[in-house]
XYZ file of C-alpha atoms in Angstrom:
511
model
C 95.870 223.290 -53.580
C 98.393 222.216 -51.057
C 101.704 223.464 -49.770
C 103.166 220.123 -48.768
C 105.511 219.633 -51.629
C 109.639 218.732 -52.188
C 111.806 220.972 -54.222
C 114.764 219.135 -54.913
C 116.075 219.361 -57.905
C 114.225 221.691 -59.869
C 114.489 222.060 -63.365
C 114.363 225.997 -64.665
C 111.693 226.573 -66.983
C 112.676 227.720 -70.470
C 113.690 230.625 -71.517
C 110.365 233.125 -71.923
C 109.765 234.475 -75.017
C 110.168 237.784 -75.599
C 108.128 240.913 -74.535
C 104.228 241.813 -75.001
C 103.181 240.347 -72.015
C 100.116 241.550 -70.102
C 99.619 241.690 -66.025
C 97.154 239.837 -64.675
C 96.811 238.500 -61.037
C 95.838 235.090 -60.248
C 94.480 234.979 -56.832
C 94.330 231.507 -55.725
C 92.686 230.122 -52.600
C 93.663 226.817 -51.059
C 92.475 225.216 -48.127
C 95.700 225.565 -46.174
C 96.953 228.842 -47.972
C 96.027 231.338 -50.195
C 98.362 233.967 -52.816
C 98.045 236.285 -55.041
C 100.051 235.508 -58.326
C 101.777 238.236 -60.894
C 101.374 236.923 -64.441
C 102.373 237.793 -67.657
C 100.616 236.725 -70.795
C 100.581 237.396 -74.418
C 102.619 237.217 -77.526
C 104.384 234.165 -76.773
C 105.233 234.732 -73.095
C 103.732 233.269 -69.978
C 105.393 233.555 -67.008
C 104.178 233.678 -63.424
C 105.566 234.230 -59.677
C 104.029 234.820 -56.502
C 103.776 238.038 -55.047
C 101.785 237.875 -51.529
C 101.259 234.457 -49.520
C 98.939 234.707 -47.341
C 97.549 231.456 -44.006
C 94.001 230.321 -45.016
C 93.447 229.260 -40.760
C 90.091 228.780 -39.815
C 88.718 229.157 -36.419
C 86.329 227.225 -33.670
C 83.834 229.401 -32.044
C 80.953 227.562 -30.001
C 81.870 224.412 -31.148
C 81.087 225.213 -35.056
C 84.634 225.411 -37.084
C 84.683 228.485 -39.442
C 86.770 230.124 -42.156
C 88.161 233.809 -41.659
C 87.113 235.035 -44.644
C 87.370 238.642 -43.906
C 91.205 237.463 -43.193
C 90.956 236.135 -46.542
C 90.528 238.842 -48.212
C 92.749 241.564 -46.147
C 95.416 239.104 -47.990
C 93.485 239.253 -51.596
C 94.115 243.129 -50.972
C 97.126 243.241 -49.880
C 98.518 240.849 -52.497
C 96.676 242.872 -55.173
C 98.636 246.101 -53.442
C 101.809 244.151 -54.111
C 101.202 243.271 -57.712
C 100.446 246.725 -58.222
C 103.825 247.885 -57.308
C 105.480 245.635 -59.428
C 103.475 246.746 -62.534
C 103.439 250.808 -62.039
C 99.844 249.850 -60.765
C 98.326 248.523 -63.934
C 96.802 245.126 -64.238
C 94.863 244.021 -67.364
C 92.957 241.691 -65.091
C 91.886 239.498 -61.838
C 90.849 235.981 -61.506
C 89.266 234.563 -58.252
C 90.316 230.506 -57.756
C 88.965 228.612 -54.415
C 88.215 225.198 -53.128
C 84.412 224.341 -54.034
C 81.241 223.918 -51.695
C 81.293 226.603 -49.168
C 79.311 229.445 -48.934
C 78.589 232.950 -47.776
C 75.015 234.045 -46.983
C 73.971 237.702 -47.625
C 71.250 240.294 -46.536
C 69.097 242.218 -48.430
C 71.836 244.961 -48.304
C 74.405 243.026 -49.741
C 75.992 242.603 -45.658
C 77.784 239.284 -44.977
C 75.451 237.739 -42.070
C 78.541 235.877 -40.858
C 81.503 233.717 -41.236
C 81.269 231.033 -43.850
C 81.348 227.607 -42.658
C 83.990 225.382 -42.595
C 83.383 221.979 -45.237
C 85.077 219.901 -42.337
C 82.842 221.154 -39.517
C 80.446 217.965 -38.643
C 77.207 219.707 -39.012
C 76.392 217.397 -42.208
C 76.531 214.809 -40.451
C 73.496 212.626 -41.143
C 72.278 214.532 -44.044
C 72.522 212.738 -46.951
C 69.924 210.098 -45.236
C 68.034 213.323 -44.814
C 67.792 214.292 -48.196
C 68.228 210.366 -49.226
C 64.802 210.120 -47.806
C 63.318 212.356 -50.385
C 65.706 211.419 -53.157
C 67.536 208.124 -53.211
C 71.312 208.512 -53.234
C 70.536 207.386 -57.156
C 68.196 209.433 -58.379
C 70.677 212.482 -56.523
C 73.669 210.987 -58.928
C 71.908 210.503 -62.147
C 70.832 214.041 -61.862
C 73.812 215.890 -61.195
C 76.128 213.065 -61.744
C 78.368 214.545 -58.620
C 80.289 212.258 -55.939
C 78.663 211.404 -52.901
C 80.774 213.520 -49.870
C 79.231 214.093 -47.208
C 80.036 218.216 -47.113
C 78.564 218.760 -50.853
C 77.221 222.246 -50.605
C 73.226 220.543 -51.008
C 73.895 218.955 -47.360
C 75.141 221.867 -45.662
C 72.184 223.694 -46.716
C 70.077 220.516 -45.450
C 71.834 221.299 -42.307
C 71.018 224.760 -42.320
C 67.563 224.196 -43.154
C 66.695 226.125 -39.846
C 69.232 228.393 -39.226
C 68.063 232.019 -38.821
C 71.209 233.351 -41.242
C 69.611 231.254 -43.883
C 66.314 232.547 -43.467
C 67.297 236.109 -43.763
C 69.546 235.469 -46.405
C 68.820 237.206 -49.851
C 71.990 235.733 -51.676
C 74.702 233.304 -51.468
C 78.000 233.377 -52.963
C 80.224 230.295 -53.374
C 83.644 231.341 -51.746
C 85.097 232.944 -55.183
C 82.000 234.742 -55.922
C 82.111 236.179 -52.535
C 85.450 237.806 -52.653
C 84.817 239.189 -56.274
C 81.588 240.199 -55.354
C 83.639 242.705 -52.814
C 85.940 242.988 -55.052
C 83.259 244.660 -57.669
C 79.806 244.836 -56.787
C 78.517 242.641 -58.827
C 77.151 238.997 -57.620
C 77.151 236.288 -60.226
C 78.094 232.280 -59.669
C 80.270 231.158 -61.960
C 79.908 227.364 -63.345
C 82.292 225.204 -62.934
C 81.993 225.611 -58.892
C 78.607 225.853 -58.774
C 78.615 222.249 -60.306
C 80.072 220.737 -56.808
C 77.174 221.856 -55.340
C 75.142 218.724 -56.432
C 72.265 221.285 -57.627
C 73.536 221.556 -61.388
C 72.575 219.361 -64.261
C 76.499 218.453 -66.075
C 74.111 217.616 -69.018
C 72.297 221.554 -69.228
C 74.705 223.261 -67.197
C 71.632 224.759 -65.466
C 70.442 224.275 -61.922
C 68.297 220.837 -61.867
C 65.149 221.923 -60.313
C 64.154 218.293 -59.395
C 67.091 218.469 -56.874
C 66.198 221.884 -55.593
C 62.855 220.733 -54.897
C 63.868 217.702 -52.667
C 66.251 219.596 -50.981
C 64.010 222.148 -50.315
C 67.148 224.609 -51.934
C 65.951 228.366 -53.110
C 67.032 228.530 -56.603
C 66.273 232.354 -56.069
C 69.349 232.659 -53.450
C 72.376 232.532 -56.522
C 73.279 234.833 -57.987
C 73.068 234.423 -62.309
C 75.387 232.076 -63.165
C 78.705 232.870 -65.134
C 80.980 230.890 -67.560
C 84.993 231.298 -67.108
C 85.902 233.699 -69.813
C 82.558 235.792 -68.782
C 82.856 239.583 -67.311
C 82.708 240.057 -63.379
C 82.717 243.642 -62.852
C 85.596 246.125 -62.435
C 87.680 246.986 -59.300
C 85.236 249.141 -57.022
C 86.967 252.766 -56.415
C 87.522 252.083 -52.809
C 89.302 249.090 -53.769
C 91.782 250.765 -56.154
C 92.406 253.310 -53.306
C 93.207 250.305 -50.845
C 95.389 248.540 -53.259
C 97.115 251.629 -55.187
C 96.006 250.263 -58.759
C 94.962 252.524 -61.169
C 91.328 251.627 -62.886
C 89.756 250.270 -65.010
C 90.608 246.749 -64.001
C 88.282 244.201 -65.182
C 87.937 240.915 -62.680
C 86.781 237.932 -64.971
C 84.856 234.663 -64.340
C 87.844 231.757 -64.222
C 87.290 228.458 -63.490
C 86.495 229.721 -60.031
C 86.709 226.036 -58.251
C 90.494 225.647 -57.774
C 90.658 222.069 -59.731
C 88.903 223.746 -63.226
C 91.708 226.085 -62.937
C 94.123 222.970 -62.813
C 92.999 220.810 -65.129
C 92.855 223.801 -67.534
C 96.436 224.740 -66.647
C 97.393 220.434 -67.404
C 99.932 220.378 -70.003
C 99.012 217.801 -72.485
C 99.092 216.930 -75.928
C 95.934 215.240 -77.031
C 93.051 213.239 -75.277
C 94.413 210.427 -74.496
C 95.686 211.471 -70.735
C 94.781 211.626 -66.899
C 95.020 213.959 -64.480
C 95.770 213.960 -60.370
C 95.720 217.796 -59.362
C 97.098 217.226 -55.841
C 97.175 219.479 -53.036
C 94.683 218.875 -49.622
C 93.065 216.695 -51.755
C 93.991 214.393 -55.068
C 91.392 214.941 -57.775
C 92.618 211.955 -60.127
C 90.434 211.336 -63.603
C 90.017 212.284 -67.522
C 88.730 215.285 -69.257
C 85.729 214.381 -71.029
C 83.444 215.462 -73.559
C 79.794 214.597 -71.901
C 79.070 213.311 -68.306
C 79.082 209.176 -67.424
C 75.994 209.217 -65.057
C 75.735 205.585 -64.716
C 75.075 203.588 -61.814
C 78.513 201.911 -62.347
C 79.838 205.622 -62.243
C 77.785 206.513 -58.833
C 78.933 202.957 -57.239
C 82.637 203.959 -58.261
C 82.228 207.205 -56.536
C 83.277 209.730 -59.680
C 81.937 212.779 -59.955
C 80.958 214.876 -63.217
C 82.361 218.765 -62.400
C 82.001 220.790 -65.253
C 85.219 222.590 -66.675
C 86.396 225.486 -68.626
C 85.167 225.170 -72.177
C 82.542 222.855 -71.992
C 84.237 220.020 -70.928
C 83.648 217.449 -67.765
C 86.058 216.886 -65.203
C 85.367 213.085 -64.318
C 87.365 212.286 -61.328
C 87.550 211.110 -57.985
C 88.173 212.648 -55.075
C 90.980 210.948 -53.002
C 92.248 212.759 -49.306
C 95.509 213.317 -50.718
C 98.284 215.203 -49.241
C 96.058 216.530 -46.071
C 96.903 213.186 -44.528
C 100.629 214.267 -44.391
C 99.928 217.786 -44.204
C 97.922 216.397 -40.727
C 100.875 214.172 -39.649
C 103.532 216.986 -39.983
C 101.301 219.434 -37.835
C 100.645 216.704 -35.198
C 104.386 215.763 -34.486
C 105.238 219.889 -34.281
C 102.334 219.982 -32.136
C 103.916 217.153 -29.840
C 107.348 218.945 -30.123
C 108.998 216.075 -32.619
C 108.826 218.708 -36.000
C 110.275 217.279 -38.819
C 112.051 218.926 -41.726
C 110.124 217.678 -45.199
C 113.381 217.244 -47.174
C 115.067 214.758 -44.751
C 111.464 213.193 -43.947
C 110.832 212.252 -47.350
C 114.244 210.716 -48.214
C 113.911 208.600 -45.183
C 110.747 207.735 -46.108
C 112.295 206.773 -49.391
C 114.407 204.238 -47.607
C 111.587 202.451 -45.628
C 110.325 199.296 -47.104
C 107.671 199.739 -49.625
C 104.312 198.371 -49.604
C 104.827 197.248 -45.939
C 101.244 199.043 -45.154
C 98.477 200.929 -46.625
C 95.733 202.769 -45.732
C 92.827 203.890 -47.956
C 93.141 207.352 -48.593
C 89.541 208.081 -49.795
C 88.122 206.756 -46.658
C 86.084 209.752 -44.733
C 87.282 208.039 -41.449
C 90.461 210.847 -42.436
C 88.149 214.154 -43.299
C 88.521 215.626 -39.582
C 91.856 217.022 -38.394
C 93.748 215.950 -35.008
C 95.514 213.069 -34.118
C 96.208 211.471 -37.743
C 99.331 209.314 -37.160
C 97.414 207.343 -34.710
C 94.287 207.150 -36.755
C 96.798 205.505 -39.878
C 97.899 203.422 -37.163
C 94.479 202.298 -35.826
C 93.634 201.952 -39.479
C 96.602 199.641 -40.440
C 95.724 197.098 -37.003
C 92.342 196.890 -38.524
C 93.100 195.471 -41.550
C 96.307 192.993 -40.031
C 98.882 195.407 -41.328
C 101.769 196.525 -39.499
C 101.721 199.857 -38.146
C 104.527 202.284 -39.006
C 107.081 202.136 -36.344
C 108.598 205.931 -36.757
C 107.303 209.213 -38.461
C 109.465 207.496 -41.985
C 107.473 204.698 -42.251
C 104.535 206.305 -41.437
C 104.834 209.308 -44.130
C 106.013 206.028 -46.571
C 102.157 204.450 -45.682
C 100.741 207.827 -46.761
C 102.753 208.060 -49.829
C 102.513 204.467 -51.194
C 98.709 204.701 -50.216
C 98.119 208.167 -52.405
C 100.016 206.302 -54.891
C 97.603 203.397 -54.418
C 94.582 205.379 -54.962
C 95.942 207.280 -57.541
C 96.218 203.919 -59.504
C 92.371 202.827 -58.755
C 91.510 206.006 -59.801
C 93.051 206.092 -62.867
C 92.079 202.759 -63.521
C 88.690 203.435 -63.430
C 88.091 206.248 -64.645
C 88.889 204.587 -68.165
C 87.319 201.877 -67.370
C 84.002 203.926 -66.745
C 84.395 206.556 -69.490
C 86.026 204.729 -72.219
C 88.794 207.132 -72.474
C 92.008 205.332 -72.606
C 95.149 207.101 -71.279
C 99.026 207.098 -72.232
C 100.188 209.222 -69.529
C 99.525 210.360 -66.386
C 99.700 214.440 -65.453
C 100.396 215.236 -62.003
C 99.820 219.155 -61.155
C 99.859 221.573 -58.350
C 101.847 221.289 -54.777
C 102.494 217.359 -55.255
C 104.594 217.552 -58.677
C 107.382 218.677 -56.444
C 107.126 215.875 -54.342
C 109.500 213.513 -56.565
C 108.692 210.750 -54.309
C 105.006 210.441 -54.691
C 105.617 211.087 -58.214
C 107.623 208.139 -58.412
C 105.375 206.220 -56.951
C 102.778 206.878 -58.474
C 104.119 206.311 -61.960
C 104.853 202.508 -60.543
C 101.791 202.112 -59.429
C 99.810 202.902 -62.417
C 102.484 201.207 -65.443
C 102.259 204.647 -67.456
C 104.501 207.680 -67.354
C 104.251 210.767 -65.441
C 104.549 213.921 -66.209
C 104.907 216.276 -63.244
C 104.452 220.072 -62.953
C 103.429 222.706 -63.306
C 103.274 222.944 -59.289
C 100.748 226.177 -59.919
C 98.499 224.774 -62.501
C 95.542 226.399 -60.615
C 97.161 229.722 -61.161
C 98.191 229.253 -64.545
C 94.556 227.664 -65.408
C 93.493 231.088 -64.221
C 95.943 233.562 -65.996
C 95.509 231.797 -69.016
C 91.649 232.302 -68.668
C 91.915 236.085 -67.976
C 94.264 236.467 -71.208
C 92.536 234.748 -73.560
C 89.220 236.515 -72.224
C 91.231 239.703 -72.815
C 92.908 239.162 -76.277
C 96.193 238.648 -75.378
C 96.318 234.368 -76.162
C 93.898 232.629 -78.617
C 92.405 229.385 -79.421
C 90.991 226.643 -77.143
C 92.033 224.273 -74.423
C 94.576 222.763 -76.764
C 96.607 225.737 -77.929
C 96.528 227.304 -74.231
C 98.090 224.132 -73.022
C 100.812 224.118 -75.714
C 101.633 227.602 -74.545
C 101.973 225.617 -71.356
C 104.316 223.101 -72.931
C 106.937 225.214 -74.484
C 106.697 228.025 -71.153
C 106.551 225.651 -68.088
C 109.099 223.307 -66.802
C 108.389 219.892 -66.379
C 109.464 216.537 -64.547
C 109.295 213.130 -66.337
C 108.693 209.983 -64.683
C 108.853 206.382 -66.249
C 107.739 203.685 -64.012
C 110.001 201.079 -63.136
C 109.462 197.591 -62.978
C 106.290 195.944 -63.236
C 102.907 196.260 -61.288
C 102.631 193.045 -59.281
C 103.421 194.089 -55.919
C 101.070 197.028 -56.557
C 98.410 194.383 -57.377
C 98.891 192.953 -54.202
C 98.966 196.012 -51.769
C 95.357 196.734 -53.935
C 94.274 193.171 -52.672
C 95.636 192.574 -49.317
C 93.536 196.592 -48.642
C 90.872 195.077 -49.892
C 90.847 191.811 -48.431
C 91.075 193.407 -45.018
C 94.992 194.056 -44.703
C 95.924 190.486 -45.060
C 97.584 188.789 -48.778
């Protein structure tokens, strides 16, 4: 999840309820970031904090763009070292959370055969009509039911079709399965990120062979695959000695992509609700029941993840907060930084509406030089361009918000469900402004926070796997409810203007 978020104001939670909480550590991986998180859980309580932060920075070598992954997990250590000392070096438990699709390949000895690649490096480029030529774009969807994008785990291994490290690869671990495979010892690839792969069948929850076989994909590479709540090993004894903790310490399958972890730790009461988990990206849709694979569906561009418990996490996948994350790095590149707070309640100011972008469109994947590339975007569609870094962070917001409401939108219209109120989660619930928006833009209330759903999603995962909470989906996120402070959002006024931003993007920029 992201770290581009707006503080003011913060409600405390409630009071926690008293003792006979457990420890368990939530290590949670975002694309820009990544921490391990202290948590308490069990007879009543639930309480979390974070312990060790850690920069998730990849790096460019001969032109391919790569993640440091053995960086990654020096900080998984060391924040596991720091949760230890807060706990007398007892932990009931460890959960592994990550953003989905990448990969690490591994030898016959179990040695990493080199640095996972980056989803934004362009090597996919070009391979879905690769793999389009062997199955059509529908025939992919209505098998795994999963969003075209053009860095889905089945390209990259299109792309790597003849890459040596491939070939000599015995195993590969999604990025969660890695670390907990060194973690433990024991390989497995748990569900819910496997399913962004676009090799898993949402209706089975079993690798679709027909896919495999067109993408010329060896099933035999993953590991078994896992369900959260399922065993993952214990803590290896050299990993105890590195972190100080004393053993056993079991490490349990979570809803290892990042977003099952959210939409676990959403705080709602009943059915009848949509989520936007937003960080890097905004994953806006509705918990389901049973994947919609229909060729509306794969037009619309949802997707069909699978979640903790069975369920389906249809949603879209908007570029969400990256595109100010981008903006903010660019200007302190150029020497102009600017200070979030005071940024965002200029960018209250500006004039609403006055341009939009569209924030799902893949023109906005690669890093470097985003102001100008919302610029370039708004003169191709007649709009205005933003005249100072306000305006232009008030285009990003109002177009988030924008999305967010097609989205939404959609997503009932596709599935059915019908929604009374909108949950947003993770790093954007603090940012009251894109809240606010966004509760405008769609007509239905908002209820913001909690900012570490992901984290929560995973603590509450661990301690039910472990005895310490009970029941399903519903009673975990009532424990959410009465533990977790939370931001409320009516919208205001009507949706016309809204209407018309929707039309004017569509209409190429002009009303």
């Amino acid at each position: 999840m992201g770290d581009v978020t707006d503080d003011r104001n913060e409600v405390p939670p409630p009071a926690e309820a008293g003792g006979g909480g457990r420890p368990f550590a939530a290590v949670d991986l975002g694309a820009s970031s990544g921490r391990v998180m202290l948590g308490f859980a069990g007879g009543g309580e639930l309480s979390l904090r974070e312990v060790h932060r850690f920069p998730n920075e990849p790096v460019r070598v001969g032109g391919t763009l790569y993640w440091d992954i053995l960086a990654l997990y020096r900080g998984v250590l060391t924040g596991l070292r720091a949760a230890g000392r807060e706990t007398g070096g007892r932990l009931a438990g460890v959960g592994i959370d990550s953003w989905a699709v990448d990969y690490g390949l591994l030898d016959a000895s179990g040695a990493l055969l080199g640095n996972p690649v980056h989803y934004r490096d362009g090597r996919t480029e070009g391979m879905a009509e690769r793999l389009g030529a062997r199955l059509s774009p529908a025939g992919l969807y209505a098998e795994t039911g999963i969003q075209h994008l053009p860095f889905n785990t089945v390209y990259q291994l299109t792309a790597a079709r003849d890459d040596p490290q491939l070939a000599a690869a015995r195993r590969l671990l999604l990025i969660p399965d890695l670390i907990a495979y060194w973690l433990t010892g024991q390989a497995g690839t748990e569900l819910t990120n496997a399913s962004t792969t676009q090799l898993i069948d949402p209706r089975t929850g079993d690798w679709s062979r027909e896919v495999a076989r067109a993408a010329e994909v060896d099933l035999g590479l993953f590991a078994p695959l896992r369900r959260p709540g399922d065993p993952a090993g214990r803590l290896l004894p050299g990993v105890l000695a590195e972190t100080g903790l004393t053993g056993p310490v079991p490490v349990t399958a979570v809803g290892s992509h990042d977003t099952a972890s959210a939409v676990a730790g959403v705080p709602a009461a009943g059915e009848r609700f949509a989520y936007i988990a937003t960080g890097t990206w905004s994953l806006a849709g509705v918990e389901l029941e049973a994947p919609v694979l229909s060729e509306e569906s794969r037009r619309a561009n949802f997707t069909n993840e699978l979640g903790v418990d069975g369920t389906v996490r249809y949603l879209r996948n908007i570029m969400g907060l990256w595109l100010l994350q981008e903006c903010l790095r660019e200007w302190a590149a150029a020497g102009s930084p600017q200070e979030l707070r005071p940024l965002l309640a200029r960018a209250a100011q500006a004039p609403p509406l006055r341009s939009v972008v569209d924030a799902g469109d893949p023109e906005f994947i690669p890093p470097g030089g985003m102001p100008e590339r919302i610029s370039a975007a708004c003169r191709r569609t007649g709009q205005p361009e933003p005249r100072n870094e306000a305006e232009t962070v008030r285009c990003v917001l109002d177009s988030l918000a924008l999305a967010h409401r097609a989205a939404v939108a959609d997503a009932q219209r596709l599935s059915g469900r019908e929604v009374d109120v909108v949950h947003i989660v993770g790093g954007g619930a603090h940012n009251e402004l894109l809240c606010r928006l966004t509760a405008d833009a769609c007509g239905l209330p908002v209820v913001a926070g909690p900012a570490e759903a992901a984290a929560l999603g995973n603590l509450l995962v661990q301690a039910r796997a472990a005895g310490g909470v009970q029941g399903g989906l519903p009673e975990l996120r009532g424990l959410l409810r009465g533990t977790q402070a939370l931001r409320h959002h009516e919208p205001s006024g009507g949706t016309r203007a809204w209407e018309r931003a929707a039309a004017r993007l569509a209409g190429g920029g002009r009303d």
